[in-house]
């Protein structure tokens, strides 16, 4: 009962209550990502790990998902996200961990911009 209530609360937060009875395969890519995010939120207590959450989304759906992720973070949930979208990461993140074959960087978004000399 407690888990069902948490799922319903997360569905409201993500504005997907209206698709609760639809088959996952019939949903749009953006709706599917929201359902997966809702599922992750049901399991998350303090930290949310995301791997390329906007990879298959159009720009409008990606923007909406980033807005939701930012809101979750502002409400106290730590978000660790893997992405290849460096520009968006710098715009959204407080800290950047950038790993490449030859080097690694960890610091604030501003430090990363300085580190790359703005060549993002």
XYZ file of N, CA, C and O in Angstrom:
480
model
N 0.833 -1.197 0.000
C 0.000 0.000 0.000
C 0.880 1.265 0.000
O 0.599 2.207 -0.724
N 1.927 1.248 0.810
C 2.834 2.387 0.900
C 3.556 2.620 -0.436
O 3.701 3.754 -0.885
N 3.959 1.521 -1.083
C 4.656 1.624 -2.369
C 3.725 2.142 -3.463
O 4.137 2.938 -4.307
N 2.471 1.709 -3.424
C 1.508 2.187 -4.413
C 1.279 3.687 -4.238
O 1.216 4.429 -5.215
N 1.199 4.142 -2.997
C 1.014 5.572 -2.738
C 2.217 6.366 -3.235
O 2.064 7.426 -3.844
N 3.419 5.832 -3.004
C 4.631 6.518 -3.478
C 4.640 6.599 -5.000
O 4.992 7.621 -5.580
N 4.245 5.524 -5.657
C 4.178 5.516 -7.119
C 3.181 6.561 -7.614
O 3.463 7.307 -8.557
N 2.026 6.637 -6.976
C 1.013 7.619 -7.371
C 1.507 9.043 -7.154
O 1.268 9.922 -7.995
N 2.222 9.287 -6.057
C 2.782 10.616 -5.792
C 3.804 10.982 -6.864
O 3.813 12.113 -7.365
N 4.675 10.037 -7.212
C 5.681 10.306 -8.242
C 5.044 10.513 -9.611
O 5.513 11.340 -10.391
N 3.957 9.789 -9.894
C 3.253 9.991 -11.152
C 2.673 11.404 -11.227
O 2.700 12.036 -12.285
N 2.178 11.909 -10.102
C 1.668 13.279 -10.073
C 2.795 14.278 -10.291
O 2.651 15.241 -11.051
N 3.930 14.062 -9.625
C 5.083 14.957 -9.778
C 5.508 15.025 -11.240
O 5.819 16.097 -11.757
N 5.519 13.893 -11.911
C 5.968 13.817 -13.299
C 4.852 14.056 -14.310
O 5.077 14.004 -15.517
N 3.649 14.312 -13.806
C 2.487 14.607 -14.644
C 2.196 13.477 -15.634
O 1.987 13.704 -16.826
N 2.195 12.239 -15.111
C 1.889 11.091 -15.964
C 0.723 10.262 -15.419
O 0.509 9.134 -15.868
N -0.026 10.792 -14.487
C -1.161 10.054 -13.935
C -2.155 9.666 -15.025
O -2.772 8.605 -14.967
N -2.288 10.497 -16.023
C -3.242 10.260 -17.095
C -2.895 9.112 -18.021
O -3.737 8.675 -18.807
N -1.669 8.620 -17.944
C -1.281 7.511 -18.820
C -1.098 6.211 -18.049
O -0.559 5.235 -18.576
N -1.559 6.178 -16.825
C -1.344 5.023 -15.948
C -1.901 3.718 -16.520
O -1.341 2.653 -16.284
N -2.960 3.783 -17.267
C -3.588 2.570 -17.791
C -3.107 2.191 -19.183
O -3.504 1.162 -19.722
N -2.223 2.999 -19.774
C -1.742 2.715 -21.124
C -0.579 1.733 -21.090
O 0.186 1.680 -20.125
N -0.444 0.984 -22.162
C 0.674 0.065 -22.315
C 1.954 0.870 -22.560
O 1.947 1.848 -23.325
N 3.038 0.450 -21.936
C 4.320 1.143 -22.080
C 4.717 1.247 -23.548
O 5.209 2.283 -23.996
N 4.494 0.200 -24.314
C 4.913 0.191 -25.721
C 4.123 1.169 -26.580
O 4.570 1.530 -27.671
N 2.978 1.615 -26.122
C 2.154 2.563 -26.870
C 2.485 4.018 -26.556
O 1.978 4.923 -27.203
N 3.349 4.252 -25.568
C 3.688 5.616 -25.156
C 4.742 6.220 -26.076
O 5.529 5.506 -26.688
N 4.772 7.542 -26.128
C 5.823 8.232 -26.877
C 7.149 8.064 -26.140
O 7.177 7.655 -24.967
N 8.241 8.405 -26.800
C 9.561 8.311 -26.172
C 9.656 9.141 -24.901
O 10.197 8.694 -23.890
N 9.110 10.343 -24.938
C 9.133 11.208 -23.763
C 8.315 10.639 -22.615
O 8.731 10.696 -21.455
N 7.162 10.085 -22.951
C 6.326 9.465 -21.922
C 7.011 8.233 -21.336
O 6.971 8.014 -20.125
N 7.659 7.441 -22.182
C 8.376 6.273 -21.693
C 9.494 6.679 -20.739
O 9.682 6.048 -19.690
N 10.225 7.738 -21.064
C 11.301 8.204 -20.185
C 10.738 8.665 -18.846
O 11.335 8.427 -17.801
N 9.586 9.322 -18.867
C 8.963 9.750 -17.617
C 8.538 8.555 -16.775
O 8.682 8.562 -15.557
N 8.019 7.513 -17.420
C 7.628 6.306 -16.692
C 8.862 5.662 -16.063
O 8.843 5.260 -14.895
N 9.951 5.589 -16.817
C 11.185 5.013 -16.279
C 11.742 5.867 -15.141
O 12.240 5.335 -14.147
N 11.642 7.187 -15.288
C 12.087 8.077 -14.216
C 11.212 7.884 -12.983
O 11.720 7.841 -11.855
N 9.923 7.726 -13.178
C 9.000 7.484 -12.063
C 9.382 6.201 -11.340
O 9.419 6.157 -10.108
N 9.664 5.173 -12.105
C 10.081 3.897 -11.510
C 11.354 4.061 -10.694
O 11.469 3.556 -9.579
N 12.311 4.805 -11.242
C 13.572 5.052 -10.521
C 13.321 5.848 -9.241
O 13.923 5.576 -8.202
N 12.426 6.824 -9.309
C 12.115 7.638 -8.130
C 11.482 6.806 -7.025
O 11.684 7.087 -5.836
N 10.723 5.789 -7.401
C 10.103 4.926 -6.399
C 11.159 4.165 -5.605
O 10.949 3.834 -4.442
N 12.298 3.905 -6.219
C 13.374 3.177 -5.554
C 14.384 4.110 -4.888
O 15.071 3.718 -3.953
N 14.473 5.338 -5.373
C 15.488 6.282 -4.879
C 15.070 6.891 -3.551
O 13.909 7.220 -3.347
N 16.048 7.039 -2.665
C 15.784 7.735 -1.407
C 16.524 9.065 -1.377
O 15.937 10.084 -1.073
N 17.814 9.032 -1.726
C 18.606 10.251 -1.662
C 19.355 10.544 -2.957
O 19.732 11.674 -3.204
N 19.587 9.502 -3.766
C 20.399 9.653 -4.967
C 19.685 9.008 -6.150
O 19.161 7.908 -6.040
N 19.705 9.701 -7.273
C 19.137 9.194 -8.509
C 20.268 9.092 -9.530
O 20.949 10.077 -9.806
N 20.490 7.897 -10.084
C 21.510 7.672 -11.097
C 20.833 7.558 -12.451
O 19.925 6.742 -12.623
N 21.279 8.364 -13.406
C 20.675 8.364 -14.738
C 21.757 8.171 -15.792
O 22.793 8.829 -15.742
N 21.498 7.311 -16.756
C 22.431 7.047 -17.843
C 21.795 7.494 -19.150
O 20.867 6.859 -19.638
N 22.274 8.606 -19.679
C 21.774 9.160 -20.942
C 20.239 9.237 -20.982
O 19.608 8.694 -21.896
N 19.617 9.918 -20.023
C 18.149 9.912 -19.955
C 17.462 10.606 -21.126
O 16.279 10.368 -21.369
N 18.186 11.438 -21.865
C 17.551 12.155 -22.974
C 18.021 11.655 -24.343
O 17.708 12.264 -25.358
N 18.731 10.537 -24.378
C 19.371 10.061 -25.605
C 18.396 9.889 -26.780
O 18.724 10.243 -27.901
N 17.227 9.363 -26.574
C 16.313 9.073 -27.686
C 15.157 10.075 -27.774
O 14.162 9.814 -28.444
N 15.314 11.221 -27.109
C 14.213 12.179 -27.057
C 14.419 13.332 -28.030
O 15.545 13.743 -28.303
N 13.301 13.890 -28.503
C 13.392 15.117 -29.296
C 13.738 16.263 -28.354
O 13.703 16.119 -27.123
N 14.094 17.401 -28.894
C 14.596 18.501 -28.059
C 13.552 19.002 -27.065
O 13.892 19.344 -25.935
N 12.286 19.039 -27.448
C 11.243 19.508 -26.520
C 11.087 18.541 -25.347
O 10.984 18.967 -24.191
N 11.084 17.242 -25.629
C 10.958 16.247 -24.559
C 12.189 16.248 -23.666
O 12.084 16.107 -22.447
N 13.365 16.431 -24.266
C 14.608 16.484 -23.486
C 14.590 17.696 -22.556
O 14.947 17.583 -21.377
N 14.159 18.823 -23.066
C 14.081 20.037 -22.248
C 13.131 19.829 -21.070
O 13.437 20.203 -19.939
N 11.998 19.208 -21.324
C 11.018 18.935 -20.269
C 11.602 17.986 -19.223
O 11.433 18.185 -18.021
N 12.326 16.966 -19.677
C 12.917 16.015 -18.743
C 13.998 16.685 -17.899
O 14.081 16.455 -16.694
N 14.817 17.533 -18.508
C 15.825 18.267 -17.735
C 15.171 19.169 -16.693
O 15.671 19.309 -15.579
N 14.050 19.776 -17.033
C 13.323 20.609 -16.075
C 12.860 19.774 -14.887
O 12.990 20.189 -13.729
N 12.330 18.591 -15.162
C 11.892 17.700 -14.086
C 13.070 17.272 -13.212
O 12.982 17.277 -11.985
N 14.182 16.919 -13.836
C 15.367 16.493 -13.093
C 15.884 17.635 -12.218
O 16.239 17.439 -11.060
N 15.902 18.844 -12.759
C 16.348 20.010 -11.989
C 15.446 20.237 -10.778
O 15.909 20.498 -9.675
N 14.145 20.092 -10.978
C 13.185 20.281 -9.877
C 13.395 19.223 -8.792
O 13.359 19.536 -7.599
N 13.617 17.990 -9.186
C 13.889 16.928 -8.215
C 15.149 17.245 -7.413
O 15.188 17.072 -6.200
N 16.174 17.723 -8.104
C 17.421 18.084 -7.437
C 17.207 19.252 -6.477
O 17.705 19.234 -5.346
N 16.457 20.233 -6.877
C 16.180 21.379 -6.016
C 15.382 20.979 -4.781
O 15.453 21.647 -3.754
N 14.663 19.865 -4.877
C 13.883 19.363 -3.746
C 14.686 18.398 -2.883
O 14.121 17.711 -2.035
N 15.995 18.334 -3.100
C 16.865 17.587 -2.206
C 17.370 16.248 -2.694
O 18.094 15.565 -1.968
N 17.024 15.847 -3.897
C 17.491 14.575 -4.428
C 18.798 14.796 -5.192
O 18.845 15.614 -6.117
N 19.848 14.099 -4.802
C 21.113 14.184 -5.532
C 20.951 13.434 -6.844
O 20.412 12.326 -6.879
N 21.404 14.044 -7.926
C 21.278 13.429 -9.246
C 22.671 13.281 -9.843
O 23.412 14.253 -9.956
N 23.000 12.053 -10.206
C 24.246 11.759 -10.911
C 23.835 11.268 -12.282
O 23.090 10.299 -12.407
N 24.307 11.975 -13.308
C 23.852 11.661 -14.653
C 25.029 11.505 -15.608
O 25.933 12.331 -15.628
N 24.979 10.451 -16.376
C 25.950 10.245 -17.452
C 25.349 10.838 -18.713
O 24.188 10.581 -19.044
N 26.147 11.643 -19.410
C 25.670 12.238 -20.657
C 26.854 12.559 -21.559
O 27.971 12.792 -21.086
N 26.585 12.561 -22.849
C 27.572 13.021 -23.820
C 27.269 14.460 -24.242
O 28.013 15.050 -25.008
N 26.182 15.018 -23.740
C 25.773 16.385 -24.065
C 26.469 17.342 -23.096
O 25.896 17.788 -22.104
N 27.721 17.657 -23.398
C 28.550 18.464 -22.501
C 27.966 19.858 -22.294
O 27.941 20.365 -21.176
N 27.478 20.479 -23.363
C 26.916 21.826 -23.215
C 25.746 21.827 -22.245
O 25.632 22.706 -21.400
N 24.887 20.855 -22.360
C 23.733 20.786 -21.459
C 24.174 20.464 -20.035
O 23.632 20.998 -19.075
N 25.173 19.597 -19.912
C 25.685 19.260 -18.579
C 26.228 20.500 -17.886
O 25.951 20.739 -16.708
N 26.976 21.306 -18.602
C 27.533 22.530 -18.014
C 26.414 23.494 -17.635
O 26.470 24.147 -16.591
N 25.371 23.550 -18.447
C 24.241 24.439 -18.159
C 23.417 23.965 -16.966
O 22.867 24.780 -16.226
N 23.335 22.663 -16.753
C 22.456 22.100 -15.736
C 23.148 21.693 -14.440
O 22.549 21.736 -13.384
N 24.399 21.250 -14.532
C 25.061 20.626 -13.388
C 25.773 21.624 -12.489
O 26.189 22.692 -12.929
N 25.918 21.235 -11.243
C 26.719 22.011 -10.293
C 28.164 21.555 -10.330
O 29.073 22.339 -10.103
N 28.358 20.267 -10.601
C 29.700 19.690 -10.684
C 29.793 18.812 -11.924
O 28.805 18.193 -12.316
N 30.985 18.765 -12.487
C 31.237 17.985 -13.694
C 32.372 17.011 -13.424
O 33.422 17.400 -12.907
N 32.155 15.759 -13.783
C 33.219 14.758 -13.826
C 33.318 14.363 -15.284
O 32.376 13.813 -15.846
N 34.425 14.694 -15.904
C 34.628 14.406 -17.316
C 35.786 13.423 -17.433
O 36.899 13.716 -16.981
N 35.496 12.283 -18.017
C 36.510 11.249 -18.188
C 36.754 11.036 -19.673
O 35.817 10.903 -20.443
N 38.014 11.013 -20.038
C 38.376 10.665 -21.409
C 39.524 9.674 -21.339
O 40.022 9.350 -20.258
N 39.944 9.219 -22.475
C 41.003 8.204 -22.517
C 42.299 8.710 -21.890
O 43.014 7.964 -21.231
N 42.591 9.989 -22.047
C 43.881 10.533 -21.620
C 43.844 11.437 -20.401
O 44.897 11.813 -19.891
N 42.675 11.838 -19.975
C 42.616 12.771 -18.852
C 41.288 12.674 -18.109
O 40.345 12.076 -18.592
N 41.256 13.299 -16.954
C 40.040 13.349 -16.151
C 39.943 14.722 -15.505
O 40.960 15.347 -15.197
N 38.723 15.184 -15.318
C 38.478 16.470 -14.661
C 37.329 16.285 -13.689
O 36.334 15.624 -13.991
N 37.432 16.899 -12.513
C 36.304 17.004 -11.591
C 36.343 18.381 -10.961
O 37.370 18.822 -10.451
N 35.218 19.077 -11.003
C 35.116 20.392 -10.394
C 33.761 21.004 -10.680
O 32.854 20.346 -11.192
N 33.636 22.265 -10.367
C 32.373 22.967 -10.597
C 32.167 23.196 -12.094
O 33.097 23.079 -12.891
N 30.944 23.558 -12.440
C 30.662 23.862 -13.839
C 31.535 25.020 -14.325
O 32.087 24.978 -15.422
N 31.713 26.043 -13.493
C 32.550 27.188 -13.865
C 34.007 26.771 -14.033
O 34.692 27.233 -14.958
N 34.498 25.916 -13.160
C 35.873 25.428 -13.285
C 36.048 24.621 -14.567
O 37.089 24.698 -15.207
N 35.028 23.873 -14.946
C 35.114 23.094 -16.183
C 35.203 24.013 -17.394
O 35.978 23.772 -18.313
N 34.403 25.078 -17.408
C 34.457 26.038 -18.514
C 35.856 26.630 -18.584
O 36.427 26.766 -19.673
N 36.424 26.984 -17.441
C 37.796 27.536 -17.401
C 38.798 26.475 -17.882
O 39.701 26.780 -18.666
N 38.638 25.257 -17.440
C 39.537 24.152 -17.787
C 39.553 23.928 -19.313
O 40.604 23.678 -19.895
N 38.398 24.025 -19.924
C 38.300 23.805 -21.370
C 38.492 25.101 -22.141
O 38.384 25.109 -23.374
N 38.719 26.183 -21.427
C 38.870 27.506 -22.035
C 37.665 27.875 -22.890
O 37.786 28.492 -23.925
N 36.502 27.435 -22.426
C 35.257 27.757 -23.096
C 34.995 26.942 -24.349
O 33.987 27.128 -25.021
N 35.897 26.023 -24.683
C 35.740 25.211 -25.888
C 34.932 23.956 -25.555
O 35.480 22.873 -25.416
N 33.634 24.139 -25.445
C 32.752 23.038 -25.052
C 31.944 22.580 -26.245
O 31.432 23.308 -26.994
